[in-house]
CSV table of C-alpha atoms in Angstrom, one decimal:
chain,number,residue,atom,x,y,z
A,1,MET,CA,69.0,-270.6,206.5
A,2,PHE,CA,66.4,-270.1,209.1
A,3,LEU,CA,67.1,-266.5,210.1
A,4,ARG,CA,64.5,-264.9,207.8
A,5,ALA,CA,61.8,-267.4,208.9
A,6,ILE,CA,61.8,-266.0,212.5
A,7,GLY,CA,61.1,-262.3,212.2
A,8,PHE,CA,60.0,-260.9,215.6
A,9,VAL,CA,57.7,-258.4,214.0
A,10,THR,CA,55.3,-260.8,212.3
A,11,LEU,CA,51.8,-259.4,212.9
A,12,MET,CA,49.4,-261.0,210.5
A,13,VAL,CA,46.5,-262.6,212.3
A,14,LEU,CA,43.8,-264.7,210.7
A,15,THR,CA,42.0,-266.5,213.5
A,16,MET,CA,42.1,-266.3,217.2
A,17,GLY,CA,41.2,-268.7,220.0
A,18,PHE,CA,42.1,-270.7,223.0
A,19,THR,CA,40.4,-273.5,224.9
A,20,PRO,CA,40.5,-274.3,228.6
A,21,ALA,CA,42.6,-277.4,229.6
A,22,HIS,CA,42.5,-279.1,233.0
A,23,ALA,CA,42.8,-276.8,236.0
A,24,GLN,CA,46.1,-276.9,237.9
A,25,THR,CA,45.6,-274.9,241.1
A,26,ALA,CA,43.2,-272.4,242.5
A,27,TYR,CA,45.6,-269.6,241.4
A,28,PHE,CA,46.6,-270.8,237.9
A,29,LYS,CA,44.6,-272.4,235.1
A,30,ARG,CA,45.8,-274.2,232.0
A,31,VAL,CA,44.7,-273.1,228.6
A,32,ARG,CA,45.4,-274.5,225.1
A,33,ILE,CA,46.5,-272.2,222.3
A,34,GLY,CA,44.3,-273.4,219.4
A,35,SER,CA,45.1,-277.1,218.8
A,36,GLY,CA,48.7,-276.6,219.9
A,37,PRO,CA,50.5,-276.3,223.3
A,38,THR,CA,49.1,-275.4,226.6
A,39,ILE,CA,50.2,-272.8,229.2
A,40,GLU,CA,49.2,-271.9,232.7
A,41,ILE,CA,47.9,-268.4,233.3
A,42,PRO,CA,46.9,-266.7,236.6
A,43,SER,CA,43.2,-267.5,237.2
A,44,HIS,CA,42.3,-263.9,238.2
A,45,TRP,CA,44.0,-262.2,235.2
A,46,THR,CA,41.9,-260.9,232.2
A,47,VAL,CA,41.7,-262.8,228.9
A,48,VAL,CA,41.3,-260.1,226.3
A,49,ASP,CA,38.2,-260.6,224.1
A,50,ALA,CA,38.6,-261.7,220.5
A,51,ALA,CA,37.4,-258.4,219.0
A,52,SER,CA,40.0,-256.4,221.0
A,53,VAL,CA,42.7,-258.9,220.0
A,54,GLN,CA,41.8,-258.4,216.4
A,55,ASN,CA,41.8,-254.6,216.7
A,56,ARG,CA,45.3,-254.7,218.2
A,57,ALA,CA,46.5,-257.0,215.5
A,58,LEU,CA,45.1,-254.8,212.8
A,59,ALA,CA,46.7,-251.7,214.3
A,60,GLY,CA,50.1,-253.5,214.5
A,61,GLN,CA,49.8,-254.8,211.0
A,62,ALA,CA,49.0,-251.3,209.7
A,63,ILE,CA,52.1,-250.0,211.4
A,64,ALA,CA,54.2,-252.9,210.0
A,65,ASP,CA,52.8,-252.3,206.5
A,66,LYS,CA,53.6,-248.6,206.7
A,67,ALA,CA,57.1,-249.4,207.9
A,68,ARG,CA,57.5,-252.2,205.3
A,69,VAL,CA,58.6,-254.8,207.8
A,70,GLY,CA,57.3,-258.3,208.6
A,71,PRO,CA,57.3,-261.2,206.1
A,72,ALA,CA,53.9,-261.7,204.6
A,73,ASP,CA,54.2,-265.5,204.3
A,74,HIS,CA,54.1,-266.0,208.1
A,75,ILE,CA,50.6,-266.4,209.4
A,76,LYS,CA,49.8,-265.9,213.1
A,77,SER,CA,46.7,-267.6,214.3
A,78,GLN,CA,44.9,-268.7,217.5
A,79,GLN,CA,46.2,-265.7,219.4
A,80,LEU,CA,45.7,-265.3,223.1
A,81,ILE,CA,46.3,-262.1,225.1
A,82,VAL,CA,46.1,-262.0,228.9
A,83,GLU,CA,46.5,-258.9,231.0
A,84,SER,CA,47.2,-258.7,234.7
A,85,ALA,CA,44.8,-257.6,237.4
A,86,PRO,CA,44.0,-255.1,238.8
A,87,ARG,CA,43.9,-252.4,236.1
A,88,PRO,CA,45.8,-250.7,234.7
A,89,PRO,CA,47.7,-254.0,233.8
A,90,ALA,CA,51.3,-254.2,234.9
A,91,ALA,CA,52.0,-257.4,232.9
A,92,GLN,CA,50.8,-259.1,229.7
A,93,ILE,CA,51.0,-262.5,228.1
A,94,ARG,CA,50.7,-263.0,224.3
A,95,ALA,CA,50.7,-266.4,222.7
A,96,SER,CA,50.2,-267.3,219.0
A,97,ILE,CA,50.8,-270.3,216.7
A,98,VAL,CA,52.7,-269.3,213.5
A,99,ALA,CA,52.7,-271.4,210.4
A,100,GLN,CA,56.1,-271.9,208.8
A,101,THR,CA,58.4,-274.5,207.5
A,102,GLU,CA,62.0,-273.4,208.1
A,103,LEU,CA,62.4,-272.8,211.9
A,104,SER,CA,63.0,-276.1,213.7
A,105,GLN,CA,64.5,-277.6,216.8
A,106,ALA,CA,67.4,-278.8,214.6
A,107,ALA,CA,68.0,-275.2,213.3
A,108,LEU,CA,68.0,-273.8,216.8
A,109,LYS,CA,70.5,-276.5,218.0
A,110,ALA,CA,72.8,-275.6,215.1
A,111,ALA,CA,72.5,-271.8,215.5
A,112,SER,CA,75.9,-270.2,215.8
A,113,ALA,CA,76.9,-267.0,217.5
A,114,THR,CA,77.0,-265.3,214.1
A,115,ASP,CA,73.4,-266.5,213.4
A,116,LEU,CA,72.2,-264.9,216.7
A,117,LEU,CA,74.0,-261.7,216.0
A,118,GLU,CA,72.3,-261.6,212.6
A,119,ILE,CA,68.9,-262.0,214.3
A,120,GLU,CA,69.7,-259.1,216.6
A,121,ARG,CA,70.7,-257.0,213.7
A,122,GLU,CA,67.5,-257.7,211.7
A,123,PHE,CA,65.3,-257.2,214.7
A,124,SER,CA,67.0,-253.9,215.5
A,125,GLU,CA,66.5,-252.7,212.0
A,126,SER,CA,62.8,-253.7,211.9
A,127,MET,CA,62.1,-252.0,215.3
A,128,LYS,CA,63.7,-248.8,214.1
A,129,LYS,CA,61.4,-248.8,211.1
A,130,MET,CA,58.4,-249.6,213.4
A,131,SER,CA,59.4,-246.9,215.8
A,132,ALA,CA,59.5,-244.3,213.1
A,133,ASN,CA,55.9,-245.2,212.1
A,134,GLY,CA,54.3,-246.0,215.5
A,135,PRO,CA,54.3,-245.4,219.2
A,136,VAL,CA,56.5,-248.3,220.5
A,137,LYS,CA,60.1,-247.3,221.1
A,138,VAL,CA,62.8,-249.9,222.0
A,139,ARG,CA,65.2,-248.5,224.7
A,140,THR,CA,67.6,-251.4,225.3
A,141,MET,CA,68.1,-254.9,223.8
A,142,ASP,CA,69.7,-258.0,225.3
A,143,ARG,CA,71.6,-260.6,223.4
A,144,ALA,CA,69.5,-263.1,221.4
A,145,ARG,CA,69.9,-266.6,222.9
A,146,VAL,CA,68.7,-270.2,222.5
A,147,GLU,CA,67.2,-271.5,225.7
A,148,SER,CA,65.8,-274.9,226.8
A,149,ILE,CA,62.2,-274.7,228.1
A,150,ASN,CA,60.8,-278.0,229.3
A,151,GLY,CA,63.1,-279.9,227.0
A,152,GLN,CA,62.3,-277.8,223.9
A,153,LEU,CA,64.7,-275.3,222.4
A,154,ALA,CA,63.5,-271.8,222.2
A,155,LEU,CA,64.8,-268.6,220.5
A,156,VAL,CA,64.6,-265.8,223.0
A,157,LEU,CA,65.0,-262.0,222.6
A,158,SER,CA,64.6,-259.6,225.4
A,159,TYR,CA,64.3,-255.8,225.4
A,160,THR,CA,62.8,-252.8,227.1
A,161,ARG,CA,60.4,-250.4,225.4
A,162,VAL,CA,58.0,-247.6,226.0
A,163,THR,CA,54.7,-246.9,224.2
A,164,GLU,CA,54.4,-243.2,223.7
A,165,PRO,CA,53.1,-240.9,225.1
A,166,ASN,CA,53.1,-243.2,228.2
A,167,PRO,CA,56.5,-242.9,229.9
A,168,ASP,CA,56.3,-246.3,231.7
A,169,LEU,CA,59.2,-248.6,230.8
A,170,TRP,CA,58.3,-252.2,230.1
A,171,ARG,CA,60.6,-255.3,229.8
A,172,VAL,CA,59.6,-257.8,227.1
A,173,GLU,CA,60.7,-261.3,226.5
A,174,GLN,CA,59.9,-262.7,223.0
A,175,ILE,CA,60.1,-266.5,222.7
A,176,LYS,CA,59.7,-268.8,219.7
A,177,ILE,CA,59.5,-272.6,220.2
A,178,PRO,CA,59.3,-274.6,216.9
A,179,PHE,CA,57.2,-277.8,216.7
A,180,GLY,CA,56.4,-279.6,213.5
A,181,ASP,CA,55.7,-277.1,210.7
A,182,GLN,CA,54.7,-274.4,213.2
A,183,TYR,CA,56.1,-272.5,216.2
A,184,LEU,CA,54.7,-271.0,219.4
A,185,SER,CA,55.3,-267.3,219.4
A,186,PHE,CA,55.2,-266.3,223.1
A,187,SER,CA,55.6,-262.8,224.5
A,188,LEU,CA,55.9,-262.0,228.2
A,189,SER,CA,56.1,-258.4,229.3
A,190,TYR,CA,55.9,-256.4,232.6
A,191,ARG,CA,56.2,-252.8,233.7
A,192,VAL,CA,59.7,-252.4,235.2
A,193,ASP,CA,58.4,-250.7,238.3
A,194,SER,CA,56.4,-253.9,239.0
A,195,GLN,CA,59.2,-256.3,238.4
A,196,THR,CA,59.3,-257.7,242.0
A,197,LEU,CA,55.7,-258.9,241.7
A,198,MET,CA,55.3,-259.7,238.0
A,199,ALA,CA,58.6,-261.3,236.9
A,200,PRO,CA,58.2,-264.4,239.1
A,201,ILE,CA,54.6,-264.9,237.8
A,202,LEU,CA,55.6,-264.6,234.2
A,203,ASP,CA,58.6,-267.0,234.7
A,204,ARG,CA,56.1,-269.6,236.0
A,205,VAL,CA,54.0,-269.0,232.9
A,206,LYS,CA,57.0,-269.5,230.7
A,207,ARG,CA,58.0,-272.7,232.4
A,208,SER,CA,54.5,-274.1,232.2
A,209,VAL,CA,54.5,-274.6,228.4
A,210,ARG,CA,53.5,-278.2,227.5
A,211,PHE,CA,53.4,-279.7,224.0
């Protein structure tokens, strides 16, 4: 069963990095996540430096450890964080490669409605524990779904959250696309009051994934 191989609160980061790929337009540039897939990001957005990425990862891991969630056998690596401009950011892109052996295209193709409900249940329980030990609070959650992105099946879970004490509501879409013995963990988020501007940009980023 693949359900426990795809926890949405996996936060252990070992290495971080991305490399530029070929440019697409004056407004978007293509970057590679480690040695894995490539995505397009807005050229004028800010790529968060490696030290800041690691600090965020360590903070998240500390909260997850305190809450006792997040399987320790999943290793996130080659993480990229991009924030929209101007500041303060109204949108964010996160992309990581996760080493694992159970989640696969075949597993997603075979996933039943019961499987997806179980994913929602496990995610909800994990986020409740995280909320009790950290500032991120989930407000609403959409149904988990399997979606095709450029010919690859992806597990998608969307929700809204706030990060206390800031009252701004954010919409988050978490995406997992398995390939080989890894998967691309992809998170796209925007401030709800900036949806008109940011949602179309992030949808283009999502559809730009190439393996």
